[in-house]
Amino acid sequence: MSEKNVLALQGISKSFPGVKALKDVSFSLAAGEIRALVGENGAGKSTLMKILSGAYTANAGTISVFGETIEHPSPATMIGKGVAVIYQEMAQAPHLSVAENVLLGRLPRRAGGLVDWPEARRQTAAVLARLGFDIDPRARIDTLSVAKRQMVEIARALTRNARIIVLDEPSAVLAASEIAQLFAIIRKLSAEDGVAFVYISHRLVEVFDIAETVTVMRDGEVVHQCRTDEIDSETLIRHMVGREVGDIFPKRVPKIGAEALRVSGLSAGGLVQDASLYVRRGEIVGLFGLAGAGRTETLKALFGADRAARGTLTLDGKAIHLASPRDGLANGLGLVPEDRKVAGLFLKQSVGFNITISSMRHLVTGPLLSRVKENAIVDTIIRRLRVKTPNAHAAVQNLSGGNQQKCVIGRLVGAECSIILADEPTRGVDVGAKREIYDLLFELSDSRQLAILIASSELPEILNLCDRVYVMREGRITAELDARRTSEEEVMRYATHN
Amino acid sequence: MSATTSSRPTFRNLPRGFGLIVALAVLVVAASLISPHFLNPINILNVLRQVALYGILGVGMTFILLTAGIDLSISSIVGFVGVVAATLMGMGYPILIACLIAVAGGLLIGVINGLGIVVGQVPPFIMTLGSMVMTRGIALMIANGSTVNLGPRGDDFFFLGGGFIFGVPTPIWVFALVCVAAFVVLRLTPFGRAIYAVGSSPEAARLAGINVSLVTFAVYLISAGLASLSALIFLSRLSVGDPNSGVGLELEAITIAVIGGTSLFGGEGGIAGTIGGAMVLAILANILNLAGVSPFSQQVVKGLIIVFAVLLEAGRRKRA
C-alpha cells in the first residue's frame, strides 16, 4: 500500500446466507484519481459500495482511508473519514428544501439553538455556485428533476468535506448535457481539490470518457484492473461478462405488418402536446428525448394510465378509448414502466406472483386459482425469457436488475399483450443482461408479430434497436426518422433546441 | 437458469411461522406449569372461545393491513350492530331478521369507510377514526345511553355465543369457518392476489391492471362484515345490547394480526399467522388470569408483548 493512496481495500470478503457476495476484493485509489468500477449486475459492485459506506460490515479484509485502518466501519465513521457514497436511489428528504438537504444534520444555528436560515441558504448557494449549478436553495427537493437532485447530493458530500466520492450509476438518469456538466465537476474537483472518485457505470463510453483507471468485477471478484488508455471496450466487455458478447446489439430484418397502434393529437401529463405516432406489427419504434421531453407521459397515456389524456387512439384500425390501465391490458397493450422498483414490480412478492398478476383470468378453474395452470405458465415464462432465479417462489427483490426486468416483460407475455410500450427497459441493467433484453424484444417482435414502442434516452440503444425513431422535445414530436439512415447528431439536433 | 418450483423453505420464510409456533409452545408449557387448571378441558374450551371472539376481528384486520390500510371503526361497529340487533329483538322481530338488519347497518359503516377512502382519498386512519367516533355515537343514541334487553328472544339467540355443537362452543365453529373462507380467498383467488398486490405497491398494481379502488373498498366491507358477525356473538354471550361493548377491540385486532406476522406496511402476512396471534394473546390472558394478575397489570404485559412482537419482526427484516 503506497503512501499516496487515499483509499485502500485489502482482501474484502462478504457473505450473505447462501451467497458469497465478495471474494478477496482489493483495490486502491490515489488522491485525485477517477476510477471506474464496472461489472454486470450481481457482480458485487453494490455490496462493495455498501461496505465502503459502512452500511455493511465485511467478513474479512481491511479498509484504510489515508493510510489509517478503519477498525469498526459504520456510516457515521465513514462519513467522518471523508467517504461519501451517492446511491442511484438517493437518500433525500423529498419534502424539505435544497438547503435543508445539503446541510441535513448540520444546519447552522443562531444563539438559542434556532436555525439560521439566511446563513443556511448562503452556505448552500455558495457550494452550488462553486459547482456551477443553478438551483434555488429554497426549492423543495421533490420539485427538482432527478438530475438536479443528484447535484444536490454532490453538494451535500462536498459540505461534509468528502475526499472520496463514490457515484453509483449517476448517468442512468441524466441527459447528455447534464452528464457533460457532471463530468466537468468531477474533473474540476479531482484536479483542483484532489478529490478521488469511484465511478460506477454501465455505459462504457462514459467510463472511457471520465475515468483514468478501471476495475472490473465479476461474480464477487476483481477480474481485471488497468488504466483506461490500455484497454478497448471489446476487451472490457469480455472481462465483464467472461465471454465474447460480440456486438451488443443483435441484427435482424424486421417483418413489418399492419398498423397496430396510431394516436393523433395526443396531449397528456400537462406536458405532451399534439403528439401523433403509429407503430406497426413486427416493428420496433423508438421514442427518443432528453429528460422532461415527455416520453414517459406519452407511453402512460397510450396505455390508459393518464385519465386527463386527450387524443384519438386507434388499435388495429379501430378507434378506442382507454379509461384505465385495465382497459389497456384488455386491449392487448402492455407497459414496462420506467421505475421498475415502484411501478413495475411487487418487490415483496415472489417471481411467480410478479409474472402472473396481470393474467390471473387465465389461471382460474371456477373461482379459484389453479396451481397447475399457474406453475405451467410461470415455468414456461421463466424458461423462455431465461429468468435467472432459484425457483418461482424466490423473492423478486433478490434478483438482479436484468432478471427483474424480464419478470416485468414476462408478465406482459403471460397476459398475451400484442403491443408493448417499454419505458427505458434497460435502465440500471448490465451489459450482458441488456443484450438478453434486446434479444428478447427482437424475438417477441419477430415470432409473435408484436408491435413495440421503446422510450429511451440512450442514443445507441435507440439507433441500433429500432426500425423507426420519433424524437421528442418539450412535449412535442419534432421528427420521425429512419433509424438506419439517421445519425446520433441528427437525432440530437431534433432533441435539443438547435 | 433452473426453472424448478421446489418449495424448499428459505432463510427468509422459516423464522416467521417458526417463531410463532415456538412462542405458542412456550406459553402452553408455562401455563400448565403455572396452573394445573390450564389443561382442564373446560379451561381449554374457554381459551379457544376467546380465540374465536377476537380472532374473527383479527381476520378482518388482516385483510385491511395487507392493503397497508387500517380500520379503527370495528370496535364501534361491535357496539352499534349489537344495539341494533338487541333493539329489534326486543321489539319482537324474529332473530334472523333482526340480525340481518343489524349486519346491514354494520356493512353500511364499511361502505362509508370505503367510499371516504377510495373516492374521498381520506387516509384510512383518519376516515375510520371519524367513523369510529360517529358509529359509537349512533349506538349510544339508539340505546339512549343505557343497555337494551333482548326480551324473550334472548334465550334462543344465546346459542350463537354460548351454545355448543358436538361439544365445541359455537363461536369456535364460526371462527373456523371464517378462517377457512379467509384463507381460501387470500391464497387461492385472484381477489386475494390483488389484495397483496395493492399492499405491495398501489402504483404497480394499477399498472398491472388491478382495480385498486374496488379492492380497497372490498376490504373495508369485509372488515365491517366480520366486525358485525362478532358483534352478534358478543351480544349473544352478554344477552344484553350494550352501546359501549367492543371499546378497544380495534387495538386487540391489530395486535393479533401483527403478532401473527402481518406487516403494517402491507403486502406481507396471512391468516395462519393471525390464528397463531389470536392464540398467543388468549393463552397469555388466561395465564395471567389463572395466576391472579390484576386486569390493570395485564394491560401493561399486553403492551409489552406488542412492542416485543414488532421488535422481533424488525429484527427479522434486518437479517433478511
GROMACS .gro file of C-alpha atoms in nm, chain A residues 96-367:
model
  272
   96LEU     CA    1  -3.756   1.955   0.257
   97SER     CA    2  -3.571   2.231   0.077
   98VAL     CA    3  -3.244   2.202  -0.110
   99ALA     CA    4  -3.065   2.389   0.171
  100GLU     CA    5  -3.203   2.153   0.434
  101ASN     CA    6  -3.096   1.851   0.235
  102VAL     CA    7  -2.749   1.981   0.163
  103LEU     CA    8  -2.692   2.071   0.528
  104LEU     CA    9  -2.901   1.788   0.674
  105GLY     CA   10  -2.794   1.733   1.034
  106ARG     CA   11  -2.557   2.030   1.021
  107LEU     CA   12  -2.782   2.329   0.974
  108PRO     CA   13  -2.615   2.647   1.105
  109ARG     CA   14  -2.758   2.771   1.438
  110ARG     CA   15  -2.816   3.108   1.592
  111ALA     CA   16  -2.770   3.170   1.961
  112GLY     CA   17  -3.053   2.987   2.135
  113GLY     CA   18  -3.039   2.689   1.902
  114LEU     CA   19  -3.273   2.817   1.633
  115VAL     CA   20  -3.178   2.750   1.274
  116ASP     CA   21  -3.005   3.038   1.099
  117TRP     CA   22  -3.195   3.020   0.769
  118PRO     CA   23  -3.022   3.308   0.585
  119GLU     CA   24  -2.685   3.153   0.670
  120ALA     CA   25  -2.804   2.808   0.560
  121ARG     CA   26  -2.919   2.945   0.226
  122ARG     CA   27  -2.596   3.140   0.187
  123GLN     CA   28  -2.380   2.832   0.252
  124THR     CA   29  -2.589   2.622   0.017
  125ALA     CA   30  -2.583   2.884  -0.256
  126ALA     CA   31  -2.206   2.911  -0.215
  127VAL     CA   32  -2.140   2.540  -0.262
  128LEU     CA   33  -2.387   2.520  -0.551
  129ALA     CA   34  -2.219   2.816  -0.717
  130ARG     CA   35  -1.878   2.656  -0.670
  131LEU     CA   36  -2.010   2.353  -0.856
  132GLY     CA   37  -2.169   2.575  -1.118
  133PHE     CA   38  -2.525   2.459  -1.052
  134ASP     CA   39  -2.823   2.684  -1.096
  135ILE     CA   40  -3.050   2.555  -0.820
  136ASP     CA   41  -3.257   2.765  -0.579
  137PRO     CA   42  -3.162   2.667  -0.219
  138ARG     CA   43  -3.522   2.724  -0.115
  139ALA     CA   44  -3.674   2.487  -0.374
  140ARG     CA   45  -3.832   2.170  -0.240
  141ILE     CA   46  -3.643   1.856  -0.340
  142ASP     CA   47  -3.948   1.689  -0.490
  143THR     CA   48  -3.994   1.977  -0.735
  144LEU     CA   49  -3.647   1.918  -0.882
  145SER     CA   50  -3.554   1.692  -1.171
  146VAL     CA   51  -3.361   1.376  -1.093
  147ALA     CA   52  -3.052   1.537  -1.243
  148LYS     CA   53  -3.071   1.832  -1.007
  149ARG     CA   54  -3.130   1.605  -0.709
  150GLN     CA   55  -2.807   1.433  -0.795
  151MET     CA   56  -2.630   1.768  -0.800
  152VAL     CA   57  -2.774   1.832  -0.453
  153GLU     CA   58  -2.625   1.504  -0.333
  154ILE     CA   59  -2.284   1.602  -0.463
  155ALA     CA   60  -2.316   1.940  -0.294
  156ARG     CA   61  -2.404   1.763   0.030
  157ALA     CA   62  -2.097   1.541   0.001
  158LEU     CA   63  -1.878   1.847  -0.053
  159THR     CA   64  -2.009   2.034   0.250
  160ARG     CA   65  -1.914   1.728   0.452
  161ASN     CA   66  -1.557   1.762   0.325
  162ALA     CA   67  -1.573   1.441   0.130
  163ARG     CA   68  -1.232   1.338  -0.008
  164ILE     CA   69  -1.353   1.020  -0.169
  165ILE     CA   70  -1.682   1.027  -0.358
  166VAL     CA   71  -1.847   0.713  -0.487
  167LEU     CA   72  -2.106   0.767  -0.759
  168ASP     CA   73  -2.339   0.476  -0.825
  169GLU     CA   74  -2.456   0.496  -1.187
  170PRO     CA   75  -2.515   0.869  -1.181
  171SER     CA   76  -2.566   0.898  -1.554
  172ALA     CA   77  -2.852   0.647  -1.571
  173VAL     CA   78  -3.093   0.929  -1.502
  174LEU     CA   79  -2.915   1.217  -1.671
  175ALA     CA   80  -2.948   1.369  -2.014
  176ALA     CA   81  -2.639   1.420  -2.227
  177SER     CA   82  -2.591   1.787  -2.138
  178GLU     CA   83  -2.626   1.707  -1.771
  179ILE     CA   84  -2.371   1.428  -1.796
  180ALA     CA   85  -2.129   1.672  -1.954
  181GLN     CA   86  -2.190   1.909  -1.664
  182LEU     CA   87  -2.140   1.631  -1.411
  183PHE     CA   88  -1.815   1.527  -1.575
  184ALA     CA   89  -1.688   1.882  -1.573
  185ILE     CA   90  -1.750   1.898  -1.199
  186ILE     CA   91  -1.583   1.562  -1.137
  187ARG     CA   92  -1.276   1.672  -1.334
  188LYS     CA   93  -1.264   2.005  -1.156
  189LEU     CA   94  -1.288   1.855  -0.806
  190SER     CA   95  -1.034   1.590  -0.895
  191ALA     CA   96  -0.782   1.832  -1.045
  192GLU     CA   97  -0.821   2.130  -0.811
  193ASP     CA   98  -0.906   1.967  -0.481
  194GLY     CA   99  -0.763   1.620  -0.519
  195VAL     CA  100  -1.098   1.454  -0.453
  196ALA     CA  101  -1.086   1.088  -0.560
  197PHE     CA  102  -1.382   0.932  -0.736
  198VAL     CA  103  -1.516   0.582  -0.781
  199TYR     CA  104  -1.749   0.598  -1.079
  200ILE     CA  105  -1.984   0.305  -1.127
  201SER     CA  106  -2.150   0.288  -1.465
  202HIS     CA  107  -2.288   0.055  -1.724
  203ARG     CA  108  -2.208   0.293  -2.005
  204LEU     CA  109  -1.862   0.210  -2.127
  205VAL     CA  110  -1.842   0.523  -2.340
  206GLU     CA  111  -1.855   0.724  -2.020
  207VAL     CA  112  -1.602   0.501  -1.849
  208PHE     CA  113  -1.350   0.582  -2.122
  209ASP     CA  114  -1.450   0.945  -2.118
  210ILE     CA  115  -1.418   1.021  -1.746
  211ALA     CA  116  -1.206   0.754  -1.579
  212GLU     CA  117  -0.827   0.717  -1.571
  213THR     CA  118  -0.832   0.369  -1.428
  214VAL     CA  119  -1.086   0.091  -1.432
  215THR     CA  120  -1.164  -0.204  -1.205
  216VAL     CA  121  -1.372  -0.486  -1.350
  217MET     CA  122  -1.571  -0.710  -1.117
  218ARG     CA  123  -1.738  -1.038  -1.196
  219ASP     CA  124  -1.911  -1.281  -0.960
  220GLY     CA  125  -1.785  -1.100  -0.650
  221GLU     CA  126  -1.421  -1.087  -0.757
  222VAL     CA  127  -1.195  -0.829  -0.915
  223VAL     CA  128  -1.108  -0.984  -1.251
  224HIS     CA  129  -0.915  -0.701  -1.411
  225GLN     CA  130  -0.763  -0.363  -1.323
  226CYS     CA  131  -0.584  -0.133  -1.562
  227ARG     CA  132  -0.560   0.218  -1.700
  228THR     CA  133  -0.842   0.308  -1.939
  229ASP     CA  134  -0.592   0.400  -2.213
  230GLU     CA  135  -0.454   0.046  -2.207
  231ILE     CA  136  -0.781  -0.126  -2.293
  232ASP     CA  137  -1.057  -0.110  -2.552
  233SER     CA  138  -1.427  -0.156  -2.491
  234GLU     CA  139  -1.442  -0.500  -2.654
  235THR     CA  140  -1.182  -0.632  -2.410
  236LEU     CA  141  -1.352  -0.459  -2.120
  237ILE     CA  142  -1.686  -0.621  -2.205
  238ARG     CA  143  -1.515  -0.957  -2.236
  239HIS     CA  144  -1.375  -0.919  -1.884
  240MET     CA  145  -1.716  -0.815  -1.752
  241VAL     CA  146  -1.920  -1.098  -1.894
  242GLY     CA  147  -1.643  -1.357  -1.908
  243ARG     CA  148  -1.729  -1.443  -2.265
  244GLU     CA  149  -1.744  -1.290  -2.611
  245VAL     CA  150  -2.053  -1.076  -2.649
  246GLY     CA  151  -1.965  -0.954  -2.994
  247ASP     CA  152  -2.179  -0.664  -3.093
  248ILE     CA  153  -2.409  -0.571  -2.803
  249PHE     CA  154  -2.688  -0.511  -3.047
  250PRO     CA  155  -2.827  -0.809  -3.231
  251LYS     CA  156  -2.902  -0.773  -3.601
  252ARG     CA  157  -3.234  -0.853  -3.758
  253VAL     CA  158  -3.450  -0.789  -4.058
  254PRO     CA  159  -3.793  -0.674  -3.941
  255LYS     CA  160  -4.104  -0.837  -4.085
  256ILE     CA  161  -4.336  -0.541  -4.074
  257GLY     CA  162  -4.709  -0.599  -4.089
  258ALA     CA  163  -5.029  -0.399  -4.049
  259GLU     CA  164  -5.067  -0.091  -3.835
  260ALA     CA  165  -5.126  -0.187  -3.472
  261LEU     CA  166  -5.145   0.145  -3.292
  262ARG     CA  167  -5.198   0.500  -3.402
  263VAL     CA  168  -5.252   0.808  -3.193
  264SER     CA  169  -5.313   1.155  -3.319
  265GLY     CA  170  -5.334   1.487  -3.139
  266LEU     CA  171  -5.229   1.339  -2.807
  267SER     CA  172  -5.194   1.574  -2.514
  268ALA     CA  173  -5.107   1.433  -2.175
  269GLY     CA  174  -4.946   1.490  -1.837
  270GLY     CA  175  -4.956   1.867  -1.875
  271LEU     CA  176  -4.652   1.829  -2.100
  272VAL     CA  177  -4.724   1.633  -2.416
  273GLN     CA  178  -4.894   1.839  -2.685
  274ASP     CA  179  -5.041   1.734  -3.016
  275ALA     CA  180  -4.827   1.421  -3.048
  276SER     CA  181  -4.905   1.181  -3.331
  277LEU     CA  182  -4.737   0.848  -3.399
  278TYR     CA  183  -4.803   0.496  -3.518
  279VAL     CA  184  -4.649   0.152  -3.469
  280ARG     CA  185  -4.692  -0.149  -3.698
  281ARG     CA  186  -4.688  -0.520  -3.615
  282GLY     CA  187  -4.339  -0.664  -3.611
  283GLU     CA  188  -4.192  -0.316  -3.589
  284ILE     CA  189  -3.979  -0.170  -3.312
  285VAL     CA  190  -4.021   0.204  -3.285
  286GLY     CA  191  -3.809   0.429  -3.069
  287LEU     CA  192  -3.922   0.737  -2.883
  288PHE     CA  193  -3.614   0.944  -2.804
  289GLY     CA  194  -3.599   1.253  -2.591
  290LEU     CA  195  -3.397   1.410  -2.314
  291ALA     CA  196  -3.522   1.411  -1.955
  292GLY     CA  197  -3.851   1.601  -1.940
  293ALA     CA  198  -3.928   1.569  -2.311
  294GLY     CA  199  -4.250   1.379  -2.241
  295ARG     CA  200  -4.155   1.020  -2.331
  296THR     CA  201  -4.293   0.866  -2.011
  297GLU     CA  202  -4.608   1.078  -2.026
  298THR     CA  203  -4.673   0.967  -2.383
  299LEU     CA  204  -4.636   0.598  -2.303
  300LYS     CA  205  -4.854   0.622  -1.995
  301ALA     CA  206  -5.125   0.799  -2.192
  302LEU     CA  207  -5.117   0.536  -2.467
  303PHE     CA  208  -5.156   0.266  -2.201
  304GLY     CA  209  -5.463   0.431  -2.046
  305ALA     CA  210  -5.283   0.530  -1.727
  306ASP     CA  211  -5.347   0.902  -1.770
  307ARG     CA  212  -5.711   0.994  -1.728
  308ALA     CA  213  -5.660   1.351  -1.834
  309ALA     CA  214  -5.503   1.250  -2.168
  310ARG     CA  215  -5.675   1.374  -2.484
  311GLY     CA  216  -5.634   1.249  -2.838
  312THR     CA  217  -5.757   0.984  -3.080
  313LEU     CA  218  -5.630   0.631  -3.038
  314THR     CA  219  -5.681   0.354  -3.290
  315LEU     CA  220  -5.581  -0.005  -3.224
  316ASP     CA  221  -5.575  -0.236  -3.526
  317GLY     CA  222  -5.774   0.023  -3.717
  318LYS     CA  223  -6.049   0.062  -3.458
  319ALA     CA  224  -6.094   0.384  -3.262
  320ILE     CA  225  -6.090   0.311  -2.892
  321HIS     CA  226  -6.094   0.496  -2.562
  322LEU     CA  227  -5.888   0.362  -2.273
  323ALA     CA  228  -6.008   0.475  -1.931
  324SER     CA  229  -5.757   0.280  -1.721
  325PRO     CA  230  -5.453   0.051  -1.743
  326ARG     CA  231  -5.703  -0.234  -1.708
  327ASP     CA  232  -5.861  -0.120  -2.035
  328GLY     CA  233  -5.516  -0.102  -2.190
  329LEU     CA  234  -5.430  -0.459  -2.090
  330ALA     CA  235  -5.771  -0.585  -2.201
  331ASN     CA  236  -5.699  -0.437  -2.545
  332GLY     CA  237  -5.361  -0.604  -2.576
  333LEU     CA  238  -5.142  -0.317  -2.461
  334GLY     CA  239  -4.865  -0.374  -2.209
  335LEU     CA  240  -4.646  -0.121  -2.029
  336VAL     CA  241  -4.295  -0.177  -1.895
  337PRO     CA  242  -4.281   0.119  -1.655
  338GLU     CA  243  -3.981   0.345  -1.619
  339ASP     CA  244  -3.947   0.297  -1.243
  340ARG     CA  245  -3.909  -0.077  -1.217
  341LYS     CA  246  -3.892  -0.094  -0.840
  342VAL     CA  247  -4.201   0.110  -0.760
  343ALA     CA  248  -4.426   0.090  -1.064
  344GLY     CA  249  -4.306  -0.227  -1.232
  345LEU     CA  250  -4.259  -0.483  -0.959
  346PHE     CA  251  -4.414  -0.603  -0.637
  347LEU     CA  252  -4.080  -0.626  -0.457
  348LYS     CA  253  -4.216  -0.806  -0.151
  349GLN     CA  254  -4.366  -1.084  -0.363
  350SER     CA  255  -4.232  -1.384  -0.546
  351VAL     CA  256  -4.116  -1.419  -0.905
  352GLY     CA  257  -4.428  -1.621  -0.986
  353PHE     CA  258  -4.660  -1.363  -0.829
  354ASN     CA  259  -4.499  -1.087  -1.034
  355ILE     CA  260  -4.526  -1.281  -1.357
  356THR     CA  261  -4.891  -1.385  -1.322
  357ILE     CA  262  -5.051  -1.081  -1.160
  358SER     CA  263  -5.185  -0.946  -1.489
  359SER     CA  264  -5.306  -1.277  -1.631
  360MET     CA  265  -5.496  -1.427  -1.338
  361ARG     CA  266  -5.807  -1.468  -1.550
  362HIS     CA  267  -5.620  -1.733  -1.749
  363LEU     CA  268  -5.523  -1.920  -1.432
  364VAL     CA  269  -5.858  -1.989  -1.271
  365THR     CA  270  -6.058  -2.307  -1.256
  366GLY     CA  271  -6.402  -2.193  -1.144
  367PRO     CA  272  -6.346  -1.920  -0.886
   0.00000   0.00000   0.00000
